[in-house]
């Protein structure tokens, strides 16, 4: 299996460009389920140690369902499958350009939760126009073990997020363990109280905010992904969810720039527009760099061929 590795603002993406599972010709959502049912060992073998790492997000390239799209991608991580992934979409676009499968300019990419458009402004920078984002519930109050009362919003940005405006401690790398523990407790409380996204899906991403460290950024975040690792980038879908909440509260106007900084200080430059249906369409700009081109081997006798779970 051939994979191209890249990172988008520090967050790694591994794109399967050859030798991945054939998921047939159904909708992307049907193919994503087929991937999970019949080929989950491929996800594990590609992402988990010894070939990968917990922070890695995979993208399987597959043929799109119609020719409006240049490519289709199914995203996955150490825990399972993602609807959309902003940083990985930028990684996919830069990877396709690296392979000379697309040129600079506008392309459309199909994902299990809808089509997104991507503008490659140079070989290492892209802007994603995401699926519609929205704030589903505001001022949700939880009583969380060891943390006390935690108030947050539930929003969709291509994945489900619980957004907490006050982080439990300073968002710096030294506090990774404390931030992770707090986010896991909040996620467990949401699960225990059966607080779900609009369509009954689990809220599997937890996001904390704080003032930015750099003077020209608007905010710093910490995003805990479903596999309990934090996003090194500011999280494209998480920042989309944040923009939807800001828009809902009248705190960010269409077209206004919002610079979101991650825990490692990398950033996405973002804004939103309203489409004809009045939905929030976010634009997320970030840089990605190809950092590897590898052939993965899966030996039948290898006890860890499908990863160390
Ligand atoms: O950039 O949307 C994102 C993302 C989701 C999980 C990891 N990165």
Coordinates of C-alpha atoms and ligand atoms in Angstrom, one line a residue:
X1 CA 0.0 0.0 0.0
X2 CA 1.4 3.4 -0.9
X3 CA 0.8 6.3 1.4
X4 CA 1.8 9.9 1.3
X5 CA 2.4 11.6 4.7
X6 CA 2.0 15.3 5.3
X7 CA 1.3 17.6 8.2
X8 CA -1.1 20.5 8.2
X9 CA -0.1 23.1 10.8
X10 CA 1.6 20.3 12.7
X11 CA -1.2 17.7 12.5
X12 CA -0.3 14.6 10.5
X13 CA -2.3 13.2 7.6
X14 CA -1.6 9.8 5.9
X15 CA -3.3 9.6 2.5
X16 CA -3.7 6.1 1.0
X17 CA -3.0 6.7 -2.7
X18 CA -2.5 3.1 -4.0
X19 CA -3.4 -0.4 -2.8
X20 CA -6.2 0.6 -0.4
X21 CA -9.5 -1.4 0.0
X22 CA -12.0 -1.3 -2.8
X23 CA -15.2 0.0 -1.3
X24 CA -17.3 -0.2 -4.4
X25 CA -19.5 2.5 -5.9
X26 CA -22.1 3.4 -3.2
X27 CA -22.4 6.8 -1.6
X28 CA -19.4 7.9 0.4
X29 CA -21.4 7.3 3.6
X30 CA -22.2 3.7 2.4
X31 CA -18.5 3.2 1.6
X32 CA -17.4 4.6 4.9
X33 CA -19.6 1.9 6.6
X34 CA -18.2 -0.8 4.4
X35 CA -14.7 0.3 5.3
X36 CA -15.6 -0.1 9.0
X37 CA -17.4 -3.4 8.6
X38 CA -15.1 -5.2 6.2
X39 CA -11.7 -3.4 6.3
X40 CA -11.3 -2.0 9.8
X41 CA -8.0 -3.9 10.0
X42 CA -6.7 -1.6 7.2
X43 CA -7.5 1.5 9.3
X44 CA -5.8 0.0 12.3
X45 CA -2.8 -1.2 10.4
X46 CA -2.3 2.2 8.7
X47 CA -2.8 4.4 11.8
X48 CA -1.8 2.5 14.9
X49 CA 1.8 1.6 15.9
X50 CA 4.1 0.2 14.7
X51 CA 3.4 2.0 11.4
X52 CA 1.6 5.1 12.6
X53 CA 0.9 7.1 15.8
X54 CA -2.2 8.1 17.8
X55 CA -2.2 11.7 16.4
X56 CA -2.3 10.5 12.7
X57 CA -5.5 11.0 10.6
X58 CA -5.8 8.8 7.6
X59 CA -7.6 9.6 4.3
X60 CA -8.5 6.9 1.8
X61 CA -8.8 8.3 -1.7
X62 CA -11.6 6.7 -3.7
X63 CA -13.4 7.5 -6.9
X64 CA -16.0 10.3 -6.4
X65 CA -19.7 9.5 -7.1
X66 CA -19.9 12.2 -9.8
X67 CA -17.5 14.2 -12.0
X68 CA -18.1 17.5 -10.2
X69 CA -15.5 16.2 -7.7
X70 CA -11.8 15.8 -8.4
X71 CA -11.5 13.2 -5.6
X72 CA -13.3 11.6 -2.7
X73 CA -11.9 10.9 0.7
X74 CA -12.9 8.9 3.8
X75 CA -11.2 10.0 7.0
X76 CA -10.2 7.8 9.9
X77 CA -8.1 7.9 13.0
X78 CA -6.9 5.7 15.9
X79 CA -10.5 5.4 17.2
X80 CA -12.6 5.1 14.1
X81 CA -14.0 7.2 11.3
X82 CA -14.5 11.0 10.9
X83 CA -17.2 12.7 8.9
X84 CA -15.0 15.5 7.7
X85 CA -11.6 16.6 8.6
X86 CA -10.4 20.1 7.9
X87 CA -6.6 19.7 8.4
X88 CA -6.7 16.3 6.5
X89 CA -8.6 17.9 3.6
X90 CA -5.8 20.5 3.2
X91 CA -3.4 17.6 3.5
X92 CA -5.2 15.7 0.7
X93 CA -5.2 18.7 -1.6
X94 CA -1.5 19.3 -1.1
X95 CA -0.9 15.6 -1.6
X96 CA -2.9 15.6 -4.9
X97 CA -0.8 18.5 -6.1
X98 CA 2.4 16.8 -5.0
X99 CA 1.4 13.8 -7.1
X100 CA 0.4 16.2 -10.0
X101 CA -3.1 14.8 -10.0
X102 CA -4.4 18.3 -9.6
X103 CA -3.0 21.8 -10.3
X104 CA -3.3 25.0 -8.4
X105 CA -6.8 26.6 -8.2
X106 CA -10.2 25.3 -7.2
X107 CA -11.1 21.6 -6.7
X108 CA -14.0 19.9 -5.1
X109 CA -13.6 16.9 -2.8
X110 CA -16.4 14.6 -1.8
X111 CA -16.6 13.4 1.9
X112 CA -19.1 11.2 3.7
X113 CA -20.8 14.3 5.1
X114 CA -20.9 16.2 1.8
X115 CA -18.9 18.0 -0.8
X116 CA -16.3 20.6 0.1
X117 CA -14.4 22.9 -2.2
X118 CA -10.7 23.6 -1.8
X119 CA -8.6 26.3 -3.3
X120 CA -4.9 25.5 -3.6
X121 CA -3.3 28.9 -3.6
X122 CA 0.2 27.5 -3.7
X123 CA 1.6 23.9 -3.5
X124 CA 1.6 24.2 0.3
X125 CA -1.4 26.3 1.1
X126 CA -5.1 25.7 0.7
X127 CA -8.4 27.1 1.7
X128 CA -11.3 24.7 2.5
X129 CA -14.9 25.7 2.1
X130 CA -16.5 23.4 4.5
X131 CA -19.9 21.7 4.7
X132 CA -22.5 23.9 6.5
X133 CA -21.8 24.5 10.2
X134 CA -24.2 25.3 12.9
X135 CA -24.6 25.9 16.6
X136 CA -27.1 23.3 17.9
X137 CA -27.4 24.2 21.6
X138 CA -26.0 27.0 23.8
X139 CA -25.4 27.2 27.5
X140 CA -25.4 23.5 28.2
X141 CA -24.4 23.1 31.9
X142 CA -22.7 20.0 33.0
X143 CA -21.6 18.9 36.5
X144 CA -18.3 17.2 35.8
X145 CA -16.3 15.1 38.3
X146 CA -13.4 17.2 39.7
X147 CA -14.2 20.1 37.5
X148 CA -17.5 21.2 38.9
X149 CA -19.9 23.2 36.7
X150 CA -18.8 23.4 33.0
X151 CA -20.9 25.4 30.5
X152 CA -20.5 24.9 26.8
X153 CA -22.1 24.9 23.4
X154 CA -22.8 22.0 21.1
X155 CA -22.0 22.7 17.4
X156 CA -21.4 20.9 14.1
X157 CA -18.6 21.7 11.8
X158 CA -18.4 18.4 10.0
X159 CA -18.0 16.6 13.3
X160 CA -19.7 17.1 16.6
X161 CA -18.1 19.4 19.2
X162 CA -18.7 20.5 22.8
X163 CA -17.1 24.0 23.0
X164 CA -16.0 25.4 26.4
X165 CA -15.0 29.0 26.5
X166 CA -13.0 28.7 29.7
X167 CA -10.2 26.1 29.6
X168 CA -9.6 24.3 32.9
X169 CA -5.9 25.4 32.8
X170 CA -3.5 27.3 30.5
X171 CA -3.4 25.9 27.0
X172 CA 0.3 25.0 26.8
X173 CA 2.0 21.8 25.9
X174 CA 3.1 21.2 29.5
X175 CA -0.6 21.0 30.5
X176 CA -1.4 18.4 27.8
X177 CA -2.2 15.6 30.4
X178 CA -4.4 17.9 32.5
X179 CA -6.3 19.3 29.5
X180 CA -6.8 15.7 28.1
X181 CA -8.1 14.4 31.5
X182 CA -10.6 17.3 31.8
X183 CA -11.8 16.8 28.2
X184 CA -12.2 13.1 28.7
X185 CA -14.3 13.7 31.8
X186 CA -16.5 16.2 30.0
X187 CA -17.0 13.7 27.1
X188 CA -17.9 11.0 29.6
X189 CA -20.5 13.3 31.3
X190 CA -22.1 14.1 27.9
X191 CA -22.2 10.4 27.3
X192 CA -23.6 9.5 30.7
X193 CA -26.4 12.1 30.3
X194 CA -27.1 11.0 26.7
X195 CA -26.4 14.5 25.4
X196 CA -26.0 14.0 21.7
X197 CA -25.7 15.9 18.5
X198 CA -28.9 16.8 16.5
X199 CA -29.0 13.5 14.6
X200 CA -28.4 11.4 17.8
X201 CA -24.6 11.1 17.1
X202 CA -22.2 11.2 20.0
X203 CA -20.4 14.5 20.7
X204 CA -16.9 13.1 20.4
X205 CA -14.7 16.2 20.1
X206 CA -14.2 18.5 23.1
X207 CA -12.8 22.0 22.5
X208 CA -11.4 24.5 25.0
X209 CA -10.6 28.2 24.3
X210 CA -8.5 30.9 25.7
X211 CA -7.0 34.2 24.5
X212 CA -4.3 33.7 21.9
X213 CA -0.7 34.0 22.6
X214 CA 0.2 35.8 19.4
X215 CA -1.0 39.4 19.2
X216 CA -2.7 39.1 15.8
X217 CA -4.7 35.8 16.5
X218 CA -8.2 35.9 18.0
X219 CA -8.1 32.7 20.2
X220 CA -6.1 29.7 21.2
X221 CA -7.7 26.2 21.4
X222 CA -7.2 22.7 22.6
X223 CA -9.2 20.1 20.8
X224 CA -9.5 16.5 22.1
X225 CA -10.2 14.1 19.2
X226 CA -12.2 10.9 19.6
X227 CA -9.1 8.7 20.1
X228 CA -8.2 11.0 23.1
X229 CA -5.3 12.7 21.4
X230 CA -5.2 16.5 20.8
X231 CA -5.2 18.1 17.4
X232 CA -1.8 19.8 16.8
X233 CA -3.5 22.1 14.3
X234 CA -6.4 24.4 15.3
X235 CA -8.8 21.8 13.9
X236 CA -10.6 22.8 10.8
X237 CA -14.0 21.3 11.8
X238 CA -13.6 22.5 15.3
X239 CA -12.8 26.0 14.2
X240 CA -15.9 25.8 11.9
X241 CA -18.0 24.9 14.9
X242 CA -16.5 27.8 16.8
X243 CA -17.4 30.2 13.9
X244 CA -20.9 28.9 13.9
X245 CA -21.2 29.7 17.7
X246 CA -19.7 33.2 17.2
X247 CA -22.1 33.9 14.4
X248 CA -25.1 32.6 16.4
X249 CA -24.1 35.1 19.3
X250 CA -23.6 37.9 16.8
X251 CA -19.9 38.1 17.7
X252 CA -18.5 37.6 14.2
X253 CA -19.9 39.0 11.0
X254 CA -19.8 37.3 7.6
X255 CA -16.5 38.0 5.9
X256 CA -14.7 39.0 9.2
X257 CA -11.4 37.2 9.7
X258 CA -10.9 34.9 12.7
X259 CA -7.4 33.6 13.4
X260 CA -7.5 30.4 15.4
X261 CA -4.2 29.4 17.1
X262 CA -3.5 25.8 18.2
X263 CA -1.8 24.6 21.4
X264 CA 1.5 24.4 19.5
X265 CA 1.0 27.9 18.1
X266 CA 0.1 27.0 14.5
X267 CA -2.9 28.8 13.0
X268 CA -5.8 28.7 10.6
X269 CA -7.0 31.9 9.1
X270 CA -10.8 31.6 8.8
X271 CA -14.0 33.4 8.0
X272 CA -17.5 32.5 7.0
X273 CA -20.2 33.4 4.5
X274 CA -23.9 32.7 4.4
X275 CA -25.1 30.6 1.5
X276 CA -28.5 31.0 -0.3
X277 CA -30.2 28.9 2.4
X278 CA -28.7 31.2 5.1
X279 CA -26.3 28.4 6.3
X280 CA -22.8 29.1 7.6
X281 CA -20.1 28.1 5.2
X282 CA -16.7 28.5 6.7
X283 CA -13.4 29.1 4.9
X284 CA -10.3 27.6 6.6
X285 CA -6.9 28.4 5.3
X286 CA -3.8 26.5 6.4
X287 CA -0.4 25.2 5.2
X288 CA 0.5 21.6 4.6
X289 CA 3.9 20.0 3.8
X290 CA 4.5 16.5 2.4
X291 CA 6.9 14.8 4.7
X292 CA 6.9 11.2 3.5
X293 CA 6.2 8.8 0.6
X294 CA 6.1 5.2 1.8
X295 CA 5.1 1.7 0.9
X296 CA 3.5 -0.1 3.9
X297 CA 4.1 -3.8 4.2
X298 CA 1.7 -6.2 5.9
X299 CA 3.4 -9.6 6.4
X300 CA 1.0 -12.5 7.0
X301 CA 3.1 -13.7 9.9
X302 CA 3.5 -10.3 11.5
X303 CA 1.6 -10.5 14.8
X304 CA 1.2 -6.7 14.7
X305 CA 0.3 -6.4 11.0
X306 CA -3.0 -4.8 11.9
X307 CA -1.5 -2.5 14.5
X308 CA -1.2 -2.6 18.3
X309 CA -4.7 -1.9 19.6
Ligands
LIG1 O1 -9.0 19.5 11.2 O2 -11.1 19.0 11.3 C1 -10.0 18.8 11.6 C2 -9.6 17.6 12.5 C3 -10.5 16.8 13.1 C4 -9.8 15.8 13.8 C5 -8.5 16.1 13.6 N1 -8.4 17.2 12.8

